Short mmCIF file of C-alpha atoms and ligand atoms in Angstrom, two decimals:
data_model
loop_
_atom_site.label_atom_id
_atom_site.label_comp_id
_atom_site.label_asym_id
_atom_site.label_seq_id
_atom_site.Cartn_x
_atom_site.Cartn_y
_atom_site.Cartn_z
CA MET A 1 -1.97 27.92 -23.82
CA ILE A 2 1.18 28.00 -21.73
CA SER A 3 3.98 25.71 -22.60
CA ASN A 4 5.04 23.92 -19.44
CA LEU A 5 1.71 22.93 -17.88
CA GLY A 6 -0.01 19.60 -18.15
CA GLN A 7 2.73 18.14 -20.32
CA LYS A 8 4.85 15.18 -19.42
CA SER A 9 7.95 16.44 -17.66
CA LYS A 10 11.22 15.30 -19.15
CA GLN A 11 12.88 15.88 -15.79
CA ARG A 12 13.59 12.98 -13.46
CA LYS A 13 10.53 11.98 -11.47
CA SER A 14 10.55 12.86 -7.79
CA LEU A 15 10.29 10.07 -5.24
CA TRP A 16 6.59 10.68 -4.61
CA GLN A 17 5.87 10.58 -8.34
CA LYS A 18 7.63 7.22 -8.62
CA LYS A 19 5.59 5.80 -5.76
CA PHE A 20 2.42 7.35 -7.19
CA SER A 21 3.10 5.64 -10.50
CA GLN A 22 2.76 2.19 -8.91
CA PRO A 23 -0.87 2.15 -7.77
CA ILE A 24 -3.10 -0.92 -7.96
CA LYS A 25 -5.27 -0.61 -11.05
CA THR A 26 -6.61 -4.09 -11.84
CA LEU A 27 -8.61 -6.75 -10.04
CA LYS A 28 -5.71 -9.15 -10.45
CA ASP A 29 -3.34 -6.72 -8.70
CA LEU A 30 -5.88 -6.29 -5.94
CA ILE A 31 -6.19 -10.05 -5.46
CA ASP A 32 -2.40 -10.43 -5.53
CA PHE A 33 -2.07 -7.72 -2.87
CA PHE A 34 -4.05 -9.73 -0.30
CA GLY A 35 -3.37 -13.19 -1.68
CA TYR A 36 -5.93 -15.61 -3.13
CA GLU A 37 -6.06 -17.79 -0.02
CA LEU A 38 -6.74 -14.95 2.37
CA ILE A 39 -9.50 -13.59 0.15
CA ASN A 40 -10.98 -17.07 -0.26
CA HIS A 41 -11.43 -17.28 3.51
CA SER A 42 -12.74 -13.78 3.96
CA PRO A 43 -16.08 -11.99 3.65
CA PHE A 44 -14.71 -10.57 0.37
CA GLN A 45 -14.63 -13.99 -1.27
CA PHE A 46 -16.83 -12.59 -4.05
CA LEU A 47 -13.75 -10.76 -5.38
CA ILE A 48 -12.43 -14.00 -6.85
CA THR A 49 -15.62 -15.02 -8.62
CA GLU A 50 -16.13 -14.80 -12.39
CA GLU A 51 -19.31 -12.85 -11.84
CA TYR A 52 -17.46 -10.12 -9.96
CA GLN A 53 -14.75 -10.04 -12.61
CA LYS A 54 -17.40 -9.02 -15.15
CA ILE A 55 -18.95 -6.44 -12.82
CA PHE A 56 -15.51 -5.02 -12.06
CA GLN A 57 -14.71 -4.54 -15.74
CA GLU A 58 -18.06 -2.98 -16.52
CA VAL A 59 -17.93 -0.52 -13.62
CA HIS A 60 -14.24 0.24 -14.13
CA GLN A 61 -14.97 1.34 -17.71
CA LYS A 62 -17.36 4.00 -16.48
CA PHE A 63 -15.34 5.15 -13.48
CA ARG A 64 -11.84 3.81 -13.11
CA PHE A 65 -10.62 1.67 -10.26
CA GLN A 66 -7.35 2.72 -8.64
CA VAL A 67 -5.91 2.54 -5.15
CA THR A 68 -2.50 3.17 -3.64
CA GLN A 69 -0.67 0.39 -1.85
CA TYR A 70 -0.52 2.68 1.19
CA TYR A 71 -4.30 3.14 1.36
CA LEU A 72 -4.95 -0.54 0.76
CA SER A 73 -2.56 -1.41 3.59
CA LEU A 74 -5.09 0.22 5.96
CA ALA A 75 -7.78 -2.28 4.91
CA ASN A 76 -8.91 -5.25 6.98
CA ILE A 77 -10.11 -7.94 4.61
CA LYS A 78 -11.58 -9.96 7.47
CA ASN A 79 -14.00 -7.18 8.31
CA PRO A 80 -17.11 -7.30 6.08
CA ARG A 81 -17.66 -3.61 6.82
CA CYS A 82 -14.06 -2.56 6.28
CA PRO A 83 -14.36 1.22 5.74
CA ILE A 84 -11.37 1.27 3.39
CA LEU A 85 -12.58 -1.50 1.07
CA LEU A 86 -16.16 -0.23 1.02
CA GLN A 87 -14.93 3.14 -0.25
CA ILE A 88 -12.84 1.75 -3.11
CA LEU A 89 -14.32 -1.49 -4.46
CA PRO A 90 -16.37 -1.18 -7.66
CA ASP A 91 -19.97 -2.26 -7.10
CA LYS A 92 -22.68 -3.06 -9.64
CA LYS A 93 -24.98 -0.61 -7.86
CA GLU A 94 -22.83 2.10 -9.47
CA ILE A 95 -24.24 1.19 -12.88
CA GLN A 96 -27.69 0.11 -11.68
CA ASP A 97 -28.72 3.01 -9.51
CA PRO A 98 -32.48 2.74 -8.84
CA PHE A 99 -32.96 6.35 -7.71
CA PHE A 100 -30.22 8.76 -8.72
CA LYS A 101 -29.98 9.20 -12.48
CA ASP A 102 -28.34 12.58 -12.90
CA PRO A 103 -24.54 12.63 -13.29
CA ASP A 104 -24.36 16.35 -12.49
CA PRO A 105 -27.22 17.32 -10.13
CA LEU A 106 -25.19 20.25 -8.79
CA ARG A 107 -25.24 21.76 -12.31
CA GLU A 108 -21.53 22.41 -12.27
CA GLU A 109 -21.22 22.32 -16.05
CA GLU A 110 -24.01 24.88 -16.44
CA ASN A 111 -22.16 27.23 -14.14
CA SER A 112 -18.88 27.10 -16.05
CA PRO A 113 -18.00 30.29 -17.89
CA ILE A 114 -14.82 28.52 -19.09
CA TYR A 115 -14.50 24.75 -19.19
CA GLY A 116 -12.97 23.66 -15.88
CA LEU A 117 -13.99 26.76 -13.94
CA ILE A 118 -17.17 26.65 -11.86
CA HIS A 119 -18.55 30.05 -10.91
CA ARG A 120 -21.71 29.47 -8.91
CA TYR A 121 -21.41 31.95 -6.03
CA PRO A 122 -20.40 35.54 -6.79
CA ASP A 123 -17.48 35.55 -4.36
CA ARG A 124 -15.62 32.36 -5.29
CA VAL A 125 -14.70 30.02 -8.11
CA LEU A 126 -13.72 26.38 -8.20
CA TRP A 127 -11.02 25.36 -10.65
CA TYR A 128 -10.90 21.75 -11.89
CA VAL A 129 -7.13 21.48 -12.27
CA SER A 130 -6.66 17.72 -12.59
CA HIS A 131 -8.68 14.62 -13.40
CA HIS A 132 -6.24 12.39 -11.46
CA CYS A 133 -6.59 11.11 -7.91
CA ALA A 134 -4.38 8.70 -6.01
CA VAL A 135 -7.48 6.64 -5.21
CA TYR A 136 -10.82 6.74 -6.99
CA CYS A 137 -13.54 6.83 -4.35
CA ARG A 138 -16.67 5.05 -5.51
CA PHE A 139 -18.92 7.72 -3.97
CA CYS A 140 -17.20 10.57 -5.85
CA PHE A 141 -19.74 13.28 -6.74
CA ARG A 142 -17.67 14.26 -9.77
CA LYS A 143 -17.33 10.72 -11.15
CA ARG A 144 -18.82 11.89 -14.45
CA LYS A 145 -15.41 13.39 -15.24
CA VAL A 146 -12.82 12.49 -12.56
CA SER A 147 -10.46 9.77 -13.84
CA HIS A 148 -11.44 10.54 -17.45
CA ARG A 149 -8.46 11.67 -19.49
CA ASN A 150 -10.55 13.85 -21.81
CA SER A 151 -12.17 15.82 -18.96
CA ASN A 152 -9.25 18.10 -18.27
CA PHE A 153 -8.10 21.05 -20.33
CA PHE A 154 -6.01 22.64 -17.60
CA SER A 155 -3.06 23.68 -19.73
CA LYS A 156 -5.23 24.83 -22.66
CA THR A 157 -7.54 27.00 -20.57
CA TYR A 158 -4.98 28.15 -17.98
CA ASN A 159 -4.43 31.68 -19.33
CA ASP A 160 -8.14 32.26 -19.96
CA ILE A 161 -9.02 31.20 -16.43
CA ILE A 162 -6.35 33.37 -14.82
CA HIS A 163 -7.58 36.26 -16.98
CA TYR A 164 -11.20 35.59 -15.96
CA ILE A 165 -10.34 35.62 -12.26
CA ARG A 166 -8.16 38.72 -12.65
CA SER A 167 -10.94 40.54 -14.50
CA ASN A 168 -13.65 39.77 -11.94
CA PRO A 169 -13.04 41.82 -8.78
CA TYR A 170 -15.97 40.16 -6.96
CA ILE A 171 -14.08 36.89 -6.69
CA LYS A 172 -12.48 36.67 -3.26
CA GLU A 173 -11.51 33.02 -3.21
CA VAL A 174 -10.21 30.38 -5.61
CA ILE A 175 -10.64 26.69 -4.79
CA LEU A 176 -8.25 24.35 -6.57
CA SER A 177 -10.04 21.05 -6.95
CA GLY A 178 -10.42 18.12 -9.29
CA GLY A 179 -9.60 15.28 -9.18
CA ASP A 180 -6.77 16.07 -6.87
CA PRO A 181 -4.74 19.27 -7.24
CA LEU A 182 -1.82 17.62 -5.43
CA SER A 183 -1.47 15.21 -8.33
CA LEU A 184 0.03 18.15 -10.26
CA PRO A 185 3.82 18.43 -10.24
CA ASP A 186 5.29 20.95 -7.78
CA LYS A 187 6.36 23.31 -10.57
CA THR A 188 2.84 23.54 -11.99
CA LEU A 189 1.31 23.94 -8.56
CA GLU A 190 3.76 26.68 -7.64
CA LYS A 191 3.11 28.62 -10.85
CA THR A 192 -0.64 28.36 -10.33
CA ILE A 193 -0.50 29.50 -6.70
CA SER A 194 1.97 32.25 -7.56
CA ASP A 195 -0.19 33.59 -10.43
CA LEU A 196 -3.24 33.55 -8.19
CA LYS A 197 -1.38 35.30 -5.37
CA SER A 198 -0.54 38.13 -7.77
CA ILE A 199 -4.26 38.96 -8.13
CA PRO A 200 -4.90 41.72 -5.57
CA HIS A 201 -8.63 41.10 -4.99
CA LEU A 202 -8.14 37.44 -3.92
CA PHE A 203 -8.23 36.84 -0.17
CA SER A 204 -8.02 33.06 -0.10
CA ILE A 205 -6.56 30.15 -2.02
CA ARG A 206 -7.90 26.80 -1.01
CA ILE A 207 -6.67 23.39 -2.11
CA HIS A 208 -9.10 20.49 -1.82
CA THR A 209 -7.19 17.23 -1.60
CA ARG A 210 -7.66 13.64 -0.51
CA MET A 211 -4.02 12.87 -1.20
CA ILE A 212 -3.04 13.24 2.48
CA THR A 213 -5.54 10.46 3.26
CA THR A 214 -4.71 8.15 0.38
CA PHE A 215 -1.06 8.94 -0.35
CA PRO A 216 0.49 11.05 2.44
CA TYR A 217 3.98 10.76 0.88
CA ARG A 218 2.89 13.53 -1.48
CA ILE A 219 3.55 15.99 1.36
CA THR A 220 7.24 16.65 0.88
CA LYS A 221 9.66 19.29 2.14
CA GLU A 222 9.67 20.82 -1.35
CA LEU A 223 5.88 21.10 -1.41
CA CYS A 224 5.84 22.61 2.07
CA LYS A 225 8.40 25.20 0.95
CA ILE A 226 6.03 26.26 -1.83
CA PHE A 227 3.19 26.64 0.66
CA ALA A 228 5.40 28.57 3.09
CA LYS A 229 6.58 30.90 0.32
CA HIS A 230 2.99 31.72 -0.61
CA TYR A 231 1.64 31.96 2.94
CA PRO A 232 -1.22 31.69 3.71
CA VAL A 233 -2.65 28.75 1.77
CA THR A 234 -5.59 26.70 3.05
CA VAL A 235 -5.65 22.94 2.56
CA ILE A 236 -8.96 21.12 2.94
CA THR A 237 -8.32 17.47 3.67
CA HIS A 238 -10.88 14.70 3.18
CA PHE A 239 -10.91 12.11 5.96
CA ASN A 240 -14.01 9.95 6.31
CA HIS A 241 -13.03 7.47 8.99
CA PRO A 242 -10.69 7.41 12.02
CA VAL A 243 -8.65 4.50 10.57
CA GLU A 244 -7.46 6.91 7.87
CA LEU A 245 -5.67 9.02 10.48
CA THR A 246 -2.36 7.22 10.78
CA ASP A 247 1.06 8.06 12.26
CA ILE A 248 2.42 9.07 8.87
CA VAL A 249 -0.58 11.37 8.35
CA TYR A 250 0.17 12.98 11.73
CA GLN A 251 3.76 13.72 10.65
CA LYS A 252 2.64 15.15 7.31
CA ILE A 253 0.01 17.37 8.92
CA GLN A 254 2.69 18.68 11.28
CA MET A 255 4.86 19.52 8.26
CA LEU A 256 1.99 21.43 6.67
CA LYS A 257 1.23 23.29 9.88
CA PHE A 258 4.88 24.24 10.40
CA SER A 259 4.78 25.68 6.87
CA GLY A 260 1.93 27.96 7.86
CA VAL A 261 -0.82 26.05 6.07
CA ILE A 262 -4.35 26.38 7.44
CA VAL A 263 -5.69 22.81 7.57
CA LEU A 264 -9.42 22.03 7.67
CA ASN A 265 -11.25 18.79 6.94
CA GLN A 266 -14.38 17.78 5.10
CA THR A 267 -16.09 14.43 5.52
CA VAL A 268 -18.82 12.78 3.49
CA LEU A 269 -21.42 10.91 5.50
CA LEU A 270 -21.43 7.42 3.97
CA LYS A 271 -23.93 4.65 4.63
CA ASN A 272 -22.47 1.66 6.49
CA ILE A 273 -19.04 3.32 6.51
CA ASN A 274 -19.19 6.24 8.92
CA ASP A 275 -22.88 7.01 9.52
CA SER A 276 -22.87 6.61 13.28
CA LEU A 277 -22.37 8.96 16.18
CA GLU A 278 -19.54 6.84 17.52
CA ILE A 279 -17.48 6.98 14.30
CA ILE A 280 -18.09 10.64 13.49
CA GLU A 281 -17.30 11.64 17.08
CA LYS A 282 -14.08 9.62 17.10
CA LEU A 283 -13.08 10.95 13.69
CA ASN A 284 -13.54 14.59 14.64
CA LEU A 285 -11.79 14.29 17.99
CA LYS A 286 -8.88 12.55 16.30
CA LEU A 287 -8.76 15.26 13.63
CA LEU A 288 -8.48 17.83 16.39
CA ARG A 289 -5.63 15.90 17.99
CA PHE A 290 -3.88 15.91 14.61
CA GLY A 291 -4.25 19.71 14.39
CA ILE A 292 -7.01 19.63 11.76
CA ILE A 293 -10.23 21.58 12.25
CA PRO A 294 -13.38 19.65 11.22
CA TYR A 295 -15.06 22.00 8.76
CA TYR A 296 -17.84 20.26 6.83
CA LEU A 297 -19.82 17.03 7.17
CA HIS A 298 -21.58 16.54 3.83
CA LEU A 299 -24.76 14.71 3.04
CA SER A 300 -23.69 12.81 -0.09
CA ASP A 301 -25.06 14.28 -3.31
CA GLU A 302 -27.77 12.85 -5.57
CA VAL A 303 -25.25 11.73 -8.17
CA ALA A 304 -26.05 8.79 -10.47
CA GLY A 305 -24.45 5.61 -9.18
CA THR A 306 -24.08 6.67 -5.54
CA TYR A 307 -27.47 5.99 -3.98
CA HIS A 308 -26.09 3.07 -1.96
CA PHE A 309 -23.76 5.51 -0.14
CA ARG A 310 -26.54 7.93 0.78
CA THR A 311 -27.75 8.25 4.38
CA SER A 312 -30.95 9.96 5.42
CA LEU A 313 -30.76 13.65 6.12
CA GLN A 314 -32.38 12.94 9.47
CA LYS A 315 -29.48 10.72 10.45
CA GLY A 316 -26.98 13.49 9.77
CA LEU A 317 -29.01 15.97 11.82
CA GLU A 318 -29.26 13.47 14.65
CA ILE A 319 -25.49 12.91 14.70
CA ILE A 320 -24.84 16.67 14.80
CA ARG A 321 -27.44 17.07 17.55
CA GLN A 322 -25.76 14.45 19.67
CA LEU A 323 -22.31 15.96 19.17
CA GLN A 324 -23.51 19.37 20.33
CA GLY A 325 -22.84 20.05 24.00
CA ARG A 326 -20.91 16.82 24.44
CA ASN A 327 -17.80 17.67 22.43
CA PRO A 328 -15.52 20.69 22.05
CA GLY A 329 -17.21 23.19 19.72
CA ILE A 330 -14.21 23.25 17.37
CA SER A 331 -14.55 19.49 16.85
CA ILE A 332 -18.08 19.82 15.46
CA PRO A 333 -18.27 20.30 11.70
CA ARG A 334 -21.09 22.08 9.92
CA PHE A 335 -23.56 19.66 8.36
CA MET A 336 -23.92 20.66 4.71
CA VAL A 337 -26.17 19.79 1.85
CA ASP A 338 -25.46 20.81 -1.72
CA LEU A 339 -28.92 21.43 -3.12
CA PRO A 340 -29.81 19.58 -6.31
CA ASN A 341 -30.52 21.55 -9.47
CA GLY A 342 -27.58 23.82 -8.75
CA GLY A 343 -29.04 25.39 -5.60
CA GLY A 344 -25.65 25.51 -3.91
CA LYS A 345 -24.47 24.58 -0.44
CA VAL A 346 -26.51 25.31 2.67
CA PRO A 347 -25.72 24.46 6.31
CA LEU A 348 -28.31 22.33 8.08
CA GLN A 349 -28.95 22.76 11.75
CA ASN A 350 -31.25 21.43 14.38
CA SER A 351 -33.32 24.40 15.40
CA TYR A 352 -32.85 25.41 19.02
CA LEU A 353 -35.08 28.43 18.53
CA ILE A 354 -38.70 27.31 19.11
CA GLN A 355 -40.68 30.51 18.78
CA TYR A 356 -40.87 34.25 19.09
CA GLU A 357 -43.73 35.80 21.07
CA ASN A 358 -44.59 39.20 19.71
CA LYS A 359 -46.55 40.19 22.81
CA ASN A 360 -43.68 39.69 25.30
CA LYS A 361 -40.98 40.27 22.68
CA GLN A 362 -39.44 37.04 23.81
CA TYR A 363 -37.66 34.10 22.13
CA SER A 364 -37.95 30.53 23.46
CA PHE A 365 -35.14 28.02 23.08
CA LEU A 366 -34.27 24.42 23.68
CA ASN A 367 -30.70 23.75 24.75
CA TYR A 368 -28.34 21.05 23.46
CA GLU A 369 -30.32 18.37 25.35
CA MET A 370 -33.36 19.09 23.11
CA ASN A 371 -35.60 18.29 26.07
CA PRO A 372 -39.03 19.92 25.49
CA LYS A 373 -39.49 20.19 29.26
CA ARG A 374 -36.50 22.53 29.56
CA ILE A 375 -37.24 25.81 27.78
CA PHE A 376 -34.97 28.88 27.96
CA TYR A 377 -35.96 32.47 27.16
CA ILE A 378 -34.26 35.53 25.75
CA LYS A 379 -35.97 38.94 25.77
CA GLU A 380 -35.58 40.93 22.58
CA LYS A 381 -33.71 44.22 22.97
CA GLU A 382 -36.31 46.96 23.50
CA ASP A 383 -34.55 49.83 21.82
CA GLU A 384 -31.98 49.18 19.12
CA SER A 385 -30.70 52.75 19.31
CA LEU A 386 -29.41 52.36 22.87
S1 SF4 B 1 -10.30 11.91 -4.15
FE1 SF4 B 1 -12.03 13.32 -4.34
S2 SF4 B 1 -12.18 13.79 -6.50
FE2 SF4 B 1 -10.90 11.96 -6.30
S3 SF4 B 1 -12.29 10.25 -6.50
FE3 SF4 B 1 -12.12 10.67 -4.33
S4 SF4 B 1 -13.83 12.06 -3.90
FE4 SF4 B 1 -13.53 12.07 -6.15
#
């Protein structure tokens, strides 16, 4: 165990830490934020009922409720399908899921050689460095442990994990995840990145964070200096809806980019929140304008308590199909599914290749229009040696 990690710092808190320490954590605070009257005349009137109070408490005990004032300020309480509120409000479906019963269908815990380190693919590991997030998203696929104090042994296992990565030359990439790695203090983050950068067989350090979406003030000059010092670092953001891309986010992304950070985004396809061509198209174009490359669009996982967020796989394929050929290629993310039972991630694609004719040595294709009346052909190369 190393001494200065994961322990409460006696130093003065930085400005972002002070702001982070004032999130909204109770139903009363939430109601106070909007005001009783406004809620009473809104589609979210249920928030002020006794019945919901009970549901809130019950759900909150299993997976905490928390939201930043910043993120809540993006909400529109008059919109019954407000994408911000639908992502953060506890719902009884979380504890009465009719279909998904498994809290860990991706078998992360079974693939952990050391608690907190997931080693599923030979070439990379994912390190659960924090159980904190600025906002707890109700669809979180790691809700079995995120937000739970006793789920994180970062400081206790730190040396063992660094040793494990150093001793395994097949590992090319380390993903810092959680929870949110940017909830760690700068000093801890810097030490972690610096220790990882000293391992010669690592090619990539990735930080998965939703903090830029939910609490962009976390991106400070000091943090950017750390990233610049350890160039290159990749940051994977998590934006699900165009309303999350605000002016302040734009400024913070610029700061990251000027510090040499590679910025990519992953989105989760969420029922009634962003599962339409119009929203996904707008989101990805806006990401591009912000200097962020859309990387992954995920089908949400089969995690207990999240069925109501799940869209059909067909819908995801259809959205990707419609984006193809009508949008810049770099604005189209890969549609991914993480296979249950620990199968791992695979990209899903509409197949443009229809068939291969052995006789003519010829492939037949559809193009982006997917019109069966328009077939295109490619002859296979006759002699591979030429
Ligand atoms: S920020 Fe990420 S880890 Fe945290 S609750 Fe949301 S989805 Fe889960």
